[in-house]
XYZ file of C-alpha atoms in Angstrom:
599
model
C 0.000 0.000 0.000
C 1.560 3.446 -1.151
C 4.894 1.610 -2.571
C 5.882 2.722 -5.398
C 5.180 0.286 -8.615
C 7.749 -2.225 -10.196
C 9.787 -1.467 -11.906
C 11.509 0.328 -8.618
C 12.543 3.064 -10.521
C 11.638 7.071 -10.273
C 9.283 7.718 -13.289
C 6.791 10.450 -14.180
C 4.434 7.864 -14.241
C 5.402 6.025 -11.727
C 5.181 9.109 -9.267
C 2.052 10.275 -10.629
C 0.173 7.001 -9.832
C 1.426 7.394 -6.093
C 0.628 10.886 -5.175
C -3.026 9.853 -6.254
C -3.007 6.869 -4.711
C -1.863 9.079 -1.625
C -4.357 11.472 -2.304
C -2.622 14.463 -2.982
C -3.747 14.456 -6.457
C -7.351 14.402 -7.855
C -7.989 11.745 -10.632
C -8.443 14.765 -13.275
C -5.020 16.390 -12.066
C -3.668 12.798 -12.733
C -4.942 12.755 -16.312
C -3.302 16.021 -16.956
C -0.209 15.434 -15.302
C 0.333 11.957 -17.327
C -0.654 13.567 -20.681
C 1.612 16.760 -20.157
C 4.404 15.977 -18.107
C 6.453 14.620 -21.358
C 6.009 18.084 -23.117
C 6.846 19.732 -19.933
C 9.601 17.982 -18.440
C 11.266 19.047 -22.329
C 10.054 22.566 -21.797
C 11.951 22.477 -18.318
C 15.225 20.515 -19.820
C 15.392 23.286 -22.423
C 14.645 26.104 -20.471
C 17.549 24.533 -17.535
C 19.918 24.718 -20.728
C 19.268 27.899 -21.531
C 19.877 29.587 -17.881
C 23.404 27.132 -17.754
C 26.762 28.935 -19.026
C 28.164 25.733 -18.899
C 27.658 22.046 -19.428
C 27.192 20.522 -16.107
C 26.921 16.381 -15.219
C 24.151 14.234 -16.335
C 23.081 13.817 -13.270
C 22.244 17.648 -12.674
C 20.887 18.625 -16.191
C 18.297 15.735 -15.569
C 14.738 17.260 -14.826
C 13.021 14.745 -12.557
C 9.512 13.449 -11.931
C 9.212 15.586 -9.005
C 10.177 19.148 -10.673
C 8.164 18.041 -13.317
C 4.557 17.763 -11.423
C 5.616 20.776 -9.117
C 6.109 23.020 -12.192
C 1.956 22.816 -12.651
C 1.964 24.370 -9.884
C -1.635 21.898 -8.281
C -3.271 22.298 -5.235
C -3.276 19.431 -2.876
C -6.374 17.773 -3.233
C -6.829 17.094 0.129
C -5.159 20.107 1.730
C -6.835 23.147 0.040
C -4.595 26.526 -0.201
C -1.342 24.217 -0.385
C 0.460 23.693 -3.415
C 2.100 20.266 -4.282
C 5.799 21.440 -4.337
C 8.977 19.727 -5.129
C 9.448 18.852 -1.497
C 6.051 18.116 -0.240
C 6.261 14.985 -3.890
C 9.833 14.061 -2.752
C 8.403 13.325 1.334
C 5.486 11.053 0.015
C 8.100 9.179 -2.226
C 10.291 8.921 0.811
C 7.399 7.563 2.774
C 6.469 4.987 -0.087
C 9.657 3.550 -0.215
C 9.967 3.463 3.620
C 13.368 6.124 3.811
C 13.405 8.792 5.698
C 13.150 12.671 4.205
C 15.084 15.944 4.959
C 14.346 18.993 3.986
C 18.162 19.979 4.188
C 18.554 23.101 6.680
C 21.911 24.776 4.867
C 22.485 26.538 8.108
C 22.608 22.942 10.045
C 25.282 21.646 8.030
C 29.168 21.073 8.607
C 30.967 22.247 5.949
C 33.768 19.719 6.095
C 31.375 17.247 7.089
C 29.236 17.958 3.754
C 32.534 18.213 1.385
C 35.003 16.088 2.878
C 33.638 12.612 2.020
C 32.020 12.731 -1.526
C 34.368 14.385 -4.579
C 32.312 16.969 -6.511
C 32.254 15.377 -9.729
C 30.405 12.167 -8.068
C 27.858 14.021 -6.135
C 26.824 16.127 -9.094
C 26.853 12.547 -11.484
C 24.748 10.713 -8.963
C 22.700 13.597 -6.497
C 24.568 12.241 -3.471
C 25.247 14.842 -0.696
C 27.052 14.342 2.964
C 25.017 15.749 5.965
C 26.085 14.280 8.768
C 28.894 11.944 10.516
C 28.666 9.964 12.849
C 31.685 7.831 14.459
C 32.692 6.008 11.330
C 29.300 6.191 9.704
C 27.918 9.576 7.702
C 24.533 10.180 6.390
C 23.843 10.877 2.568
C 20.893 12.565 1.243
C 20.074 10.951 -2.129
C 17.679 12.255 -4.777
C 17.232 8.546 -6.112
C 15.763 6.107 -3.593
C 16.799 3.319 -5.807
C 20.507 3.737 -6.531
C 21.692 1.599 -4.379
C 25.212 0.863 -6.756
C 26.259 4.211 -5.658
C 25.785 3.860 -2.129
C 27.690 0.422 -2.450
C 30.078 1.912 -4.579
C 30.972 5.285 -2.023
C 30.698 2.758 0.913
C 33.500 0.518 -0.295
C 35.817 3.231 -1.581
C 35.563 5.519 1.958
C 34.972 2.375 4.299
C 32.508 4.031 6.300
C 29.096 2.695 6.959
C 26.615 4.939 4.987
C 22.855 5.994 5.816
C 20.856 7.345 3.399
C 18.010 9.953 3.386
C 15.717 11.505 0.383
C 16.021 14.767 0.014
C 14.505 17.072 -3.347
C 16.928 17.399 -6.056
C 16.777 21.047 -6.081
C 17.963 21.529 -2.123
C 20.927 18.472 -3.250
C 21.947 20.589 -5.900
C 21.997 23.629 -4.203
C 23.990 22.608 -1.632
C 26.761 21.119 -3.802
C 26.818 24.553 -5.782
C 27.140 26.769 -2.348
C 29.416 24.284 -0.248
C 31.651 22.740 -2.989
C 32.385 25.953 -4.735
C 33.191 28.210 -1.479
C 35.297 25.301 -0.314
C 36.958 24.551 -2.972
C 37.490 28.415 -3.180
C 38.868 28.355 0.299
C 41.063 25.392 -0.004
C 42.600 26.798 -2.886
C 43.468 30.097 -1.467
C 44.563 28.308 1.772
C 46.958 26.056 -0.449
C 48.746 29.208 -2.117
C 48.795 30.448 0.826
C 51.033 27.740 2.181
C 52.337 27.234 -0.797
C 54.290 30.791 -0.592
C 57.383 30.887 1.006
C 58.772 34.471 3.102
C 62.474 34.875 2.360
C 63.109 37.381 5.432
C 66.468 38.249 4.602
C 66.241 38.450 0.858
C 63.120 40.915 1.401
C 65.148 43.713 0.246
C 65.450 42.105 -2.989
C 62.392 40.255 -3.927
C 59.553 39.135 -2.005
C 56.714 36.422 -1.983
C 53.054 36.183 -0.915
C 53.612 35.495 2.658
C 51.303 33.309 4.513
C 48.929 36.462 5.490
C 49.240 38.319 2.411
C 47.139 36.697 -0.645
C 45.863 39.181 -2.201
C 42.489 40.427 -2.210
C 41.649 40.105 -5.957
C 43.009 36.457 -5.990
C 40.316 34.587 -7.926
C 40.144 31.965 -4.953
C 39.587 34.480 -2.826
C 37.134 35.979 -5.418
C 35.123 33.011 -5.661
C 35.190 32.736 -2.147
C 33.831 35.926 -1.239
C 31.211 35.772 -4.240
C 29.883 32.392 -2.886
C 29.395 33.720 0.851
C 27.090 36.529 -0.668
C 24.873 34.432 -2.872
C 24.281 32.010 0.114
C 23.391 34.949 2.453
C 20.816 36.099 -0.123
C 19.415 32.365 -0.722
C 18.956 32.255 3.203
C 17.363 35.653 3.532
C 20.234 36.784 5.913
C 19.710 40.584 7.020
C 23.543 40.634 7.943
C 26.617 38.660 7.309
C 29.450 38.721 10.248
C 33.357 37.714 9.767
C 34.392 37.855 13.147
C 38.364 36.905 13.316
C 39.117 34.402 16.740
C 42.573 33.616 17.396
C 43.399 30.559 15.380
C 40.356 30.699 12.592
C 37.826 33.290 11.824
C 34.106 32.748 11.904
C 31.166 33.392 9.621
C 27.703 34.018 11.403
C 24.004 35.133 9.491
C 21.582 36.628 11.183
C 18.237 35.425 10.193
C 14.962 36.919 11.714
C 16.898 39.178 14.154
C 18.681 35.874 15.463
C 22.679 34.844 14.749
C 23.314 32.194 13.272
C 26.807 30.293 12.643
C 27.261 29.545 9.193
C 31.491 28.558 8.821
C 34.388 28.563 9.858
C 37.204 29.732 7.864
C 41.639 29.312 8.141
C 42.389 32.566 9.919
C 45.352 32.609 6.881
C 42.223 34.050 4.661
C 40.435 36.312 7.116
C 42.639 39.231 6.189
C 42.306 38.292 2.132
C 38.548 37.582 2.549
C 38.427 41.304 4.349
C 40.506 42.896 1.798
C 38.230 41.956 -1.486
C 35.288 43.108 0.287
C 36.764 46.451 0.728
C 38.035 46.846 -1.994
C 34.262 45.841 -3.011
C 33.533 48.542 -1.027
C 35.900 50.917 -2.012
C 37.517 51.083 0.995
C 41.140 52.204 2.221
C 42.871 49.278 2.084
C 45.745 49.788 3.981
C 43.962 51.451 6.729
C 43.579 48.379 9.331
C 43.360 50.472 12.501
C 40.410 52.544 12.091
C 36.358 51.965 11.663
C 35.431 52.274 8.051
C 32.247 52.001 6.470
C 31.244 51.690 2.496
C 28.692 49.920 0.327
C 28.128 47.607 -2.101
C 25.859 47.583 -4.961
C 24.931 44.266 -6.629
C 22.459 41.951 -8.540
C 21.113 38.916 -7.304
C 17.557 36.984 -8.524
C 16.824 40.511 -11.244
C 16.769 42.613 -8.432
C 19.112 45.284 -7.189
C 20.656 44.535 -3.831
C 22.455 47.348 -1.578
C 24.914 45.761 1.099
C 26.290 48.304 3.980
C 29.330 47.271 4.815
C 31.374 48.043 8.189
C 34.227 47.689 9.706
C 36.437 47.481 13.229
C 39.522 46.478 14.551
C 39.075 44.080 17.158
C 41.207 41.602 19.583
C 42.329 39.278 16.525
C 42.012 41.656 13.924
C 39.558 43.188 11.305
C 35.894 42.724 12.152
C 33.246 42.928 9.273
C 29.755 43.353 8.942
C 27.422 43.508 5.455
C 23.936 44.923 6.276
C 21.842 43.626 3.504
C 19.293 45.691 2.171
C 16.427 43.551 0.083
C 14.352 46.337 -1.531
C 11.306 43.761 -0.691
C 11.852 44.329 2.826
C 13.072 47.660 3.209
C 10.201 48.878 0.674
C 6.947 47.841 1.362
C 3.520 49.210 1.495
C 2.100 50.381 5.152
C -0.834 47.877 5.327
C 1.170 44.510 4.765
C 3.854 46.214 7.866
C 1.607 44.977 11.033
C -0.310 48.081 12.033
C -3.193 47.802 12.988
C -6.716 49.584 11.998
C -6.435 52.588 14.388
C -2.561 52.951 14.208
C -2.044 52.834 10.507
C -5.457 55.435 10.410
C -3.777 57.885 12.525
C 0.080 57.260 11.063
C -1.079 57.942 7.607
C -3.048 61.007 8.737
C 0.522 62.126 10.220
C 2.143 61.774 6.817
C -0.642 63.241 4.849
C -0.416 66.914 6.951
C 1.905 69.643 4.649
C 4.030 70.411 8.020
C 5.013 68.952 11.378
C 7.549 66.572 12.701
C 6.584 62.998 12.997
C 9.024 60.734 14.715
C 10.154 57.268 14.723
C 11.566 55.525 17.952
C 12.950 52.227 18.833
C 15.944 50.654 19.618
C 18.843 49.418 16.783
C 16.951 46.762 14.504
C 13.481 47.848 15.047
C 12.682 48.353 11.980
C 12.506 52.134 12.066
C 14.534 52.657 8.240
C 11.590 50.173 6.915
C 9.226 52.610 8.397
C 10.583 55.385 7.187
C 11.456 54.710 3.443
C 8.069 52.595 3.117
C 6.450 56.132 4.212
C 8.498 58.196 1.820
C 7.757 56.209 -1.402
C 3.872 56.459 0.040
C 3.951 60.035 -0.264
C 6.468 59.684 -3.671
C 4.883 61.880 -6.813
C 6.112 64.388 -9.475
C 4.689 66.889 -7.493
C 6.401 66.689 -4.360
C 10.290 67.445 -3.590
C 11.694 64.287 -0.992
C 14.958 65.297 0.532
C 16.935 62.860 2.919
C 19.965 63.713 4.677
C 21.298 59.964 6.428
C 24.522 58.883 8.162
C 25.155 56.655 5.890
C 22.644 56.415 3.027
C 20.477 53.373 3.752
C 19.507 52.389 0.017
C 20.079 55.040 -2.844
C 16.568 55.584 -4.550
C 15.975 57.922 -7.588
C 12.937 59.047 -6.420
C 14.520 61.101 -3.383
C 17.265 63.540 -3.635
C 19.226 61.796 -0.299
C 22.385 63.322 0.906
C 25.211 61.608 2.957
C 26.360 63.023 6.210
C 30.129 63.755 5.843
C 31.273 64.492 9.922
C 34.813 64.161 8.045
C 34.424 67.300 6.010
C 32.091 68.743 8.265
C 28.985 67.993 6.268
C 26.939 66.740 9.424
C 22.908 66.818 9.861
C 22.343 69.830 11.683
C 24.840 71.477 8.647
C 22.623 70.157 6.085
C 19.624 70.932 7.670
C 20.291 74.520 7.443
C 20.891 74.775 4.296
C 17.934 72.218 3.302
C 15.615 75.140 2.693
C 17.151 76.547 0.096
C 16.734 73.535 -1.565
C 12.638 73.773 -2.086
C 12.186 70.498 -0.218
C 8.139 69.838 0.459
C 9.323 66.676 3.117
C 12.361 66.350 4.629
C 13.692 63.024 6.078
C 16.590 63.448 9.006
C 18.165 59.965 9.327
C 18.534 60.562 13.269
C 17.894 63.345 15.741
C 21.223 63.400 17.918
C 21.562 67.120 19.029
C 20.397 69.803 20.036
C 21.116 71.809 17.163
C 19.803 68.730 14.980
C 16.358 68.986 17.048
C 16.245 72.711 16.731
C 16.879 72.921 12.942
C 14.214 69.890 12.525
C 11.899 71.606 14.676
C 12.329 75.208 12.786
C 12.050 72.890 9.088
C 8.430 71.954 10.554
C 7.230 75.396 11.450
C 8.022 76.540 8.558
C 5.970 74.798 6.291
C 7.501 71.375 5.770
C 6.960 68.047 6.794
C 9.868 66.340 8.744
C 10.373 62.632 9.061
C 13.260 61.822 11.928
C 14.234 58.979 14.697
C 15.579 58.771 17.981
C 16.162 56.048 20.412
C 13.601 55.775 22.852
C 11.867 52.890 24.418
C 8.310 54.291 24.190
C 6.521 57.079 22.041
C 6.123 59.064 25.205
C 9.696 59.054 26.136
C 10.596 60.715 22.821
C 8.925 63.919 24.922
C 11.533 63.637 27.416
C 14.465 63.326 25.094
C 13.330 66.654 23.359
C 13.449 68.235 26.127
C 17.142 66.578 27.159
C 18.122 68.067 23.819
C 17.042 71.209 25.115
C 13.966 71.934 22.597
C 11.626 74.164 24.568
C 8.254 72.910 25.618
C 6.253 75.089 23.303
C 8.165 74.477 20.220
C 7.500 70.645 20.808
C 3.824 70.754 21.278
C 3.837 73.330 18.054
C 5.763 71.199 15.717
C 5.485 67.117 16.978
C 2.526 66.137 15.413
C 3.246 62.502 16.115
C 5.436 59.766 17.751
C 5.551 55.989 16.852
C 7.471 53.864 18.767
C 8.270 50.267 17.123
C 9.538 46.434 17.327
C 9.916 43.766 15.643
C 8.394 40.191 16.661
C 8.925 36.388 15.183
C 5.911 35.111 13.622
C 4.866 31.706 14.232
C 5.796 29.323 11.655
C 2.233 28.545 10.039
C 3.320 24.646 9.305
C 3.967 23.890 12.671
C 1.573 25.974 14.753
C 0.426 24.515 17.725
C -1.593 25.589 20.562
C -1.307 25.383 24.264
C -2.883 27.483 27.171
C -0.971 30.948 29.133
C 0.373 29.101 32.856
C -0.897 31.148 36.488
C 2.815 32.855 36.571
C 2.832 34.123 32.718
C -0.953 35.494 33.259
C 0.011 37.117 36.359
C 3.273 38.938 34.537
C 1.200 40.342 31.638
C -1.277 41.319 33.990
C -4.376 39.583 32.253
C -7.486 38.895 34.126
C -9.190 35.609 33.348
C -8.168 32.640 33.994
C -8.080 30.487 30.232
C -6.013 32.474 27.598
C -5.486 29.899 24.761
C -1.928 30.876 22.666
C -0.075 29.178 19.973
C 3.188 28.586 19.566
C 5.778 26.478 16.880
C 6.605 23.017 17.206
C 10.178 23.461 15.331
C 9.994 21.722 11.321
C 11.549 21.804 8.525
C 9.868 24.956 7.180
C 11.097 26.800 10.129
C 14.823 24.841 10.800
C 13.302 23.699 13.749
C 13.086 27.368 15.550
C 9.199 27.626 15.387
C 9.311 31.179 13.747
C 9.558 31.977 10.449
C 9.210 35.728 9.289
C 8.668 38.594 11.408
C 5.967 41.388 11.727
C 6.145 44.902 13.788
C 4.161 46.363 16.527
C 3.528 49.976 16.626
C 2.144 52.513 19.233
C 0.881 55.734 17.650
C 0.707 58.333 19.527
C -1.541 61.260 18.646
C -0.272 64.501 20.417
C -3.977 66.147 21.416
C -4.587 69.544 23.228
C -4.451 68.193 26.744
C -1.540 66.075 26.208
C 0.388 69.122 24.389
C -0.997 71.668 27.347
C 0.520 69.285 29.724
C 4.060 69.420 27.954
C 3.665 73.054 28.147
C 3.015 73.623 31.365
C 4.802 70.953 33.773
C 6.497 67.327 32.116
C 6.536 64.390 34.263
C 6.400 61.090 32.196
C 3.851 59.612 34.384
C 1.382 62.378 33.587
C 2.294 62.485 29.902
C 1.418 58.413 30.200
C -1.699 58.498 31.984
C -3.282 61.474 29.570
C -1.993 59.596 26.521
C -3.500 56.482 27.337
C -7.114 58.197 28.167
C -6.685 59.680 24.591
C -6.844 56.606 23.396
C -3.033 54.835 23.208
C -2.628 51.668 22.599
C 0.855 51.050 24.141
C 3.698 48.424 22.471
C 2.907 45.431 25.417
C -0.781 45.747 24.593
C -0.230 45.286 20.959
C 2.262 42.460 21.390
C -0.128 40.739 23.364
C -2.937 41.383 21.074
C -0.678 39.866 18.420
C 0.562 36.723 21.027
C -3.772 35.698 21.200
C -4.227 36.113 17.895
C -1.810 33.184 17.160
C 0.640 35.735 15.007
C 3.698 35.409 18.032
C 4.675 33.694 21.092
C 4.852 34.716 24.604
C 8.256 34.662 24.792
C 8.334 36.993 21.916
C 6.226 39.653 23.778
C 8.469 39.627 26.853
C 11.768 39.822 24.901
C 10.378 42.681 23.123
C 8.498 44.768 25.520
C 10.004 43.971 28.417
């Protein structure tokens, strides 16, 4: 029951027959499947050979059964909303034939581990990938459940007991791309490295690549770097770190506001590695004692990618970090960003008034630059005249006129801002608010006509009040100009394929302060979807607060946070712990989400 039919051998056919004897496929989508897939599986074989700018092995140009049926792109029959993907055909094969299936987690594998074993040339040929080890026995994901010759074959020649899993052609082959060609990259460099010999006292006369001094533009080092940015944009990273340690250097992602370790490198290539990215970056490259910052502009899936990158002289030498900017993240519209009815009513009645100052709080990572560039392209026509003055520029966009804060030259915000005016802005975006002379020309930009976009770092939309005032804005320019505060975070969603739900305990009712005594909440299981962390994705909460007459008479005539608090929230403000929670019974996030956010 559910085996596949003899002969054991992956076929269209074959495959077809057992996802609707499974059930995952109505009889009709069966019909169509069997009288297309021939037509479509050349389609996909031309269209692979197209896209190639090389011949690869057999084994990788060969479309299989499961990329065939996944290209039509079917609902499950029996799971409405979910498409039958390459993945969800490859699992009920793997259950058929009684093997177990990974969905292969990039992030959970050892690169030595995964490269060490198998040559290249024989993984590509037969689909064959290395994902774990074990004492003297490693696990293989195979794309063919039935090629048992090669298993034989690879367990002879490495005398190690083998263990196989399925796994979907596409993640195999994807792996063996990323791993193989930034190790082989790395190996390479590693081996000139070694290779090179220092002659110390015949220096004055000639001298070799020492062991620390490949040179940036080396194409090993090339490829090397080149791989390590192509997997950070496969995994969605929002950062890449190359942190040097004493006797290697390490290479961490962070993914959904969490760090990740990715690999580990020869610390002979840290300073090589370094060197072509900032030279990518246009860096100095002799300058290894100071903090540097450039940027990176690149192409990856059609789509223009701006990378920030930074960096520092720490214990063991250079430190770097890309921030990766994914115009799908750090552009989208206001609706789809997690406000909710009231909040995204009054923010985009802040943005639509022709003067003010609205501001942006939150800590580092919020999500504030998302806010604040989704707003801008909003309010984006022929007719109106965006300025932005950041420190650095975030993501260059033709429809803004941005300018760069120079401190070096002495081109700084509250310098620009001066001179802003004369530039016939209608809105004016100030990256940051850090002064007092940055606050004052912001707050004079608002009263006279213009609309002013600007953060700070505050915990709450109240507290932004207080740091005015620290800055040393008086209390009646405040309540004349602010027009509105938003404070921000962002939360982990709960991954939606393994959702579960469970019921709030006495203690974590008691610390959020809610009354009765059943509060059903959801939380993720850990799968394969998620790499077992139960989130996947994030969303923001947001607390809007609309400055009204009493709460702008109460600035004016005596501040004390407290006060400012209590008249906010009779005016109707929804604070970030109440809209975390809102979002935690809902099912969007967790409880421990809405502490480690809020407090």
């Amino acid at each position: 029951m559910g085996r596949l039919p003899e002969p054991k051998k992956l076929t269209l056919e074959n495959v077809a027959h057992l996802l609707r004897h499974k059930g995952l496929v109505t009889q009709e989508q069966l019909k169509d499947i069997l009288a297309k897939g021939k037509t479509q599986e050349t389609r996909l074989f031309a269209s692979s050979q197209a896209g190639a700018s090389r011949r690869t092995h057999p084994g990788a140009e060969l479309v299989s059964p499961a990329e065939v049926i996944a290209s039509f792109n079917l609902e499950i029959s029996c799971k409405p909303g979910k498409l039958l993907t390459e993945d969800a055909i490859t699992e009920a094969v793997a259950d058929a034939v009684g093997m177990p299936y990974l969905k292969i987690d990039p992030l959970k594998l050892n690169l030595d581990v995964t490269t060490a074993h198998i040559p290249r040339p024989f993984a590509l040929r037969n689909l064959i990938v290395a994902v774990a080890q074990d004492n003297n026995a490693i696990t293989v994901a195979v794309a063919d459940p039935f090629n048992q010759a090669v298993i034989n074959e690879l367990a002879s020649a490495r005398r190690l007991e083998i263990r196989r899993v399925l796994s979907s052609k596409s993640d195999i082959l994807k792996i063996l791309r990323e791993f193989y060609g930034f190790r082989s990259s790395v190996v390479a460099a590693e081996s000139e490295a070694s290779s090179t010999v220092d002659l110390g006292n015949l220096e004055q006369f000639f001298k070799l690549k020492g062991h620390q001094e490949i040179e940036g533009n080396d194409k090993h080092v090339v490829s090397a770097v080149d791989f390590l940015l192509q997997y950070a944009f496969d995994q969605h990273a929002s950062d890449i770190h190359i942190e040097p340690k004493r006797e290697k250097s390490l290479i961490r992602f962070r993914l959904d506001g969490v760090m990740h370790n990715v690999h580990v490198i020869p610390k002979p290539l840290h300073g090589p590695m370094v060197s072509r990215i900032k030279l990518l970056a246009r860096m100095d490259l002799a300058e290894k004692r100071r903090p540097q910052d450039g940027r990176i502009k690149t192409n990856t899936n059609g789509k223009d990618v701006e990378l920030r990158v930074s960096t520092m002289p720490v214990a063991f030498g250079e430190k770097v970090v890309i921030r990766i900017f994914d115009p799908d993240i750090l552009l989208q519209d206001l609706d789809s960003m997690g406000f909710y009815p009231r909040e995204l009513t009054l923010y985009n009645s802040f943005i639509r008034r022709p003067n003010g100052i609205i501001l942006v709080t939150g800590p580092t990572g919020s999500g504030k630059t998302t806010t604040l560039y989704s707003s801008l392209r909003t309010l984006s026509s022929p007719e109106v005249n965006i300025i932005t003055v950041e420190d650095p520029i975030e993501m260059v966009m033709e429809e803004f006129n941005q300018i760069g804060v120079q401190q070096g030259i002495g081109v700084g915000f509250a310098s620009i801002l001066r001179t802003i005016l004369r530039q016939d802005p209608d809105i004016v975006m100030v990256g940051e608010i850090r002064d007092r002379e940055t606050a004052e020309n912001a707050v004079q930009a608002a009263l006279t006509g213009h609309l002013v976009l600007s953060t700070l770092h505050t915990n709450d939309s109240v507290s932004a009040v207080i740091r005015l005032l620290d800055l040393g804005v008086p209390p009646f320019l405040i309540s004349a100009a602010v027009i509105g505060i938003i404070a921000q975070r962002l939360v982990r969603r709960i991954c939606p394929h393994c959702k579960r739900e469970r019921e709030l305990t006495r203690d974590e009712r008691a610390y959020l302060k809610l009354s009765k005594k059943s509060y059903p909440v959801w939380e993720g299981a850990g799968c394969k979807e998620c790499r077992s962390t139960g989130y996947k994705g994030r969303t923001g909460l947001f607390e809007v607060l609309d400055l009204g007459e009493r709460f702008k008479s109460l600035i004016r005539d005596s501040v004390d946070l407290a006060d400012l608090m209590t008249v906010a929230r009779d005016d109707g403000l929804v604070t970030l712990r109440q809209v975390a929670i809102r979002k935690m019974l809902e099912g969007t996030t967790t409880y421990e989400e809405v502490v480690a956010m809020t407090g």
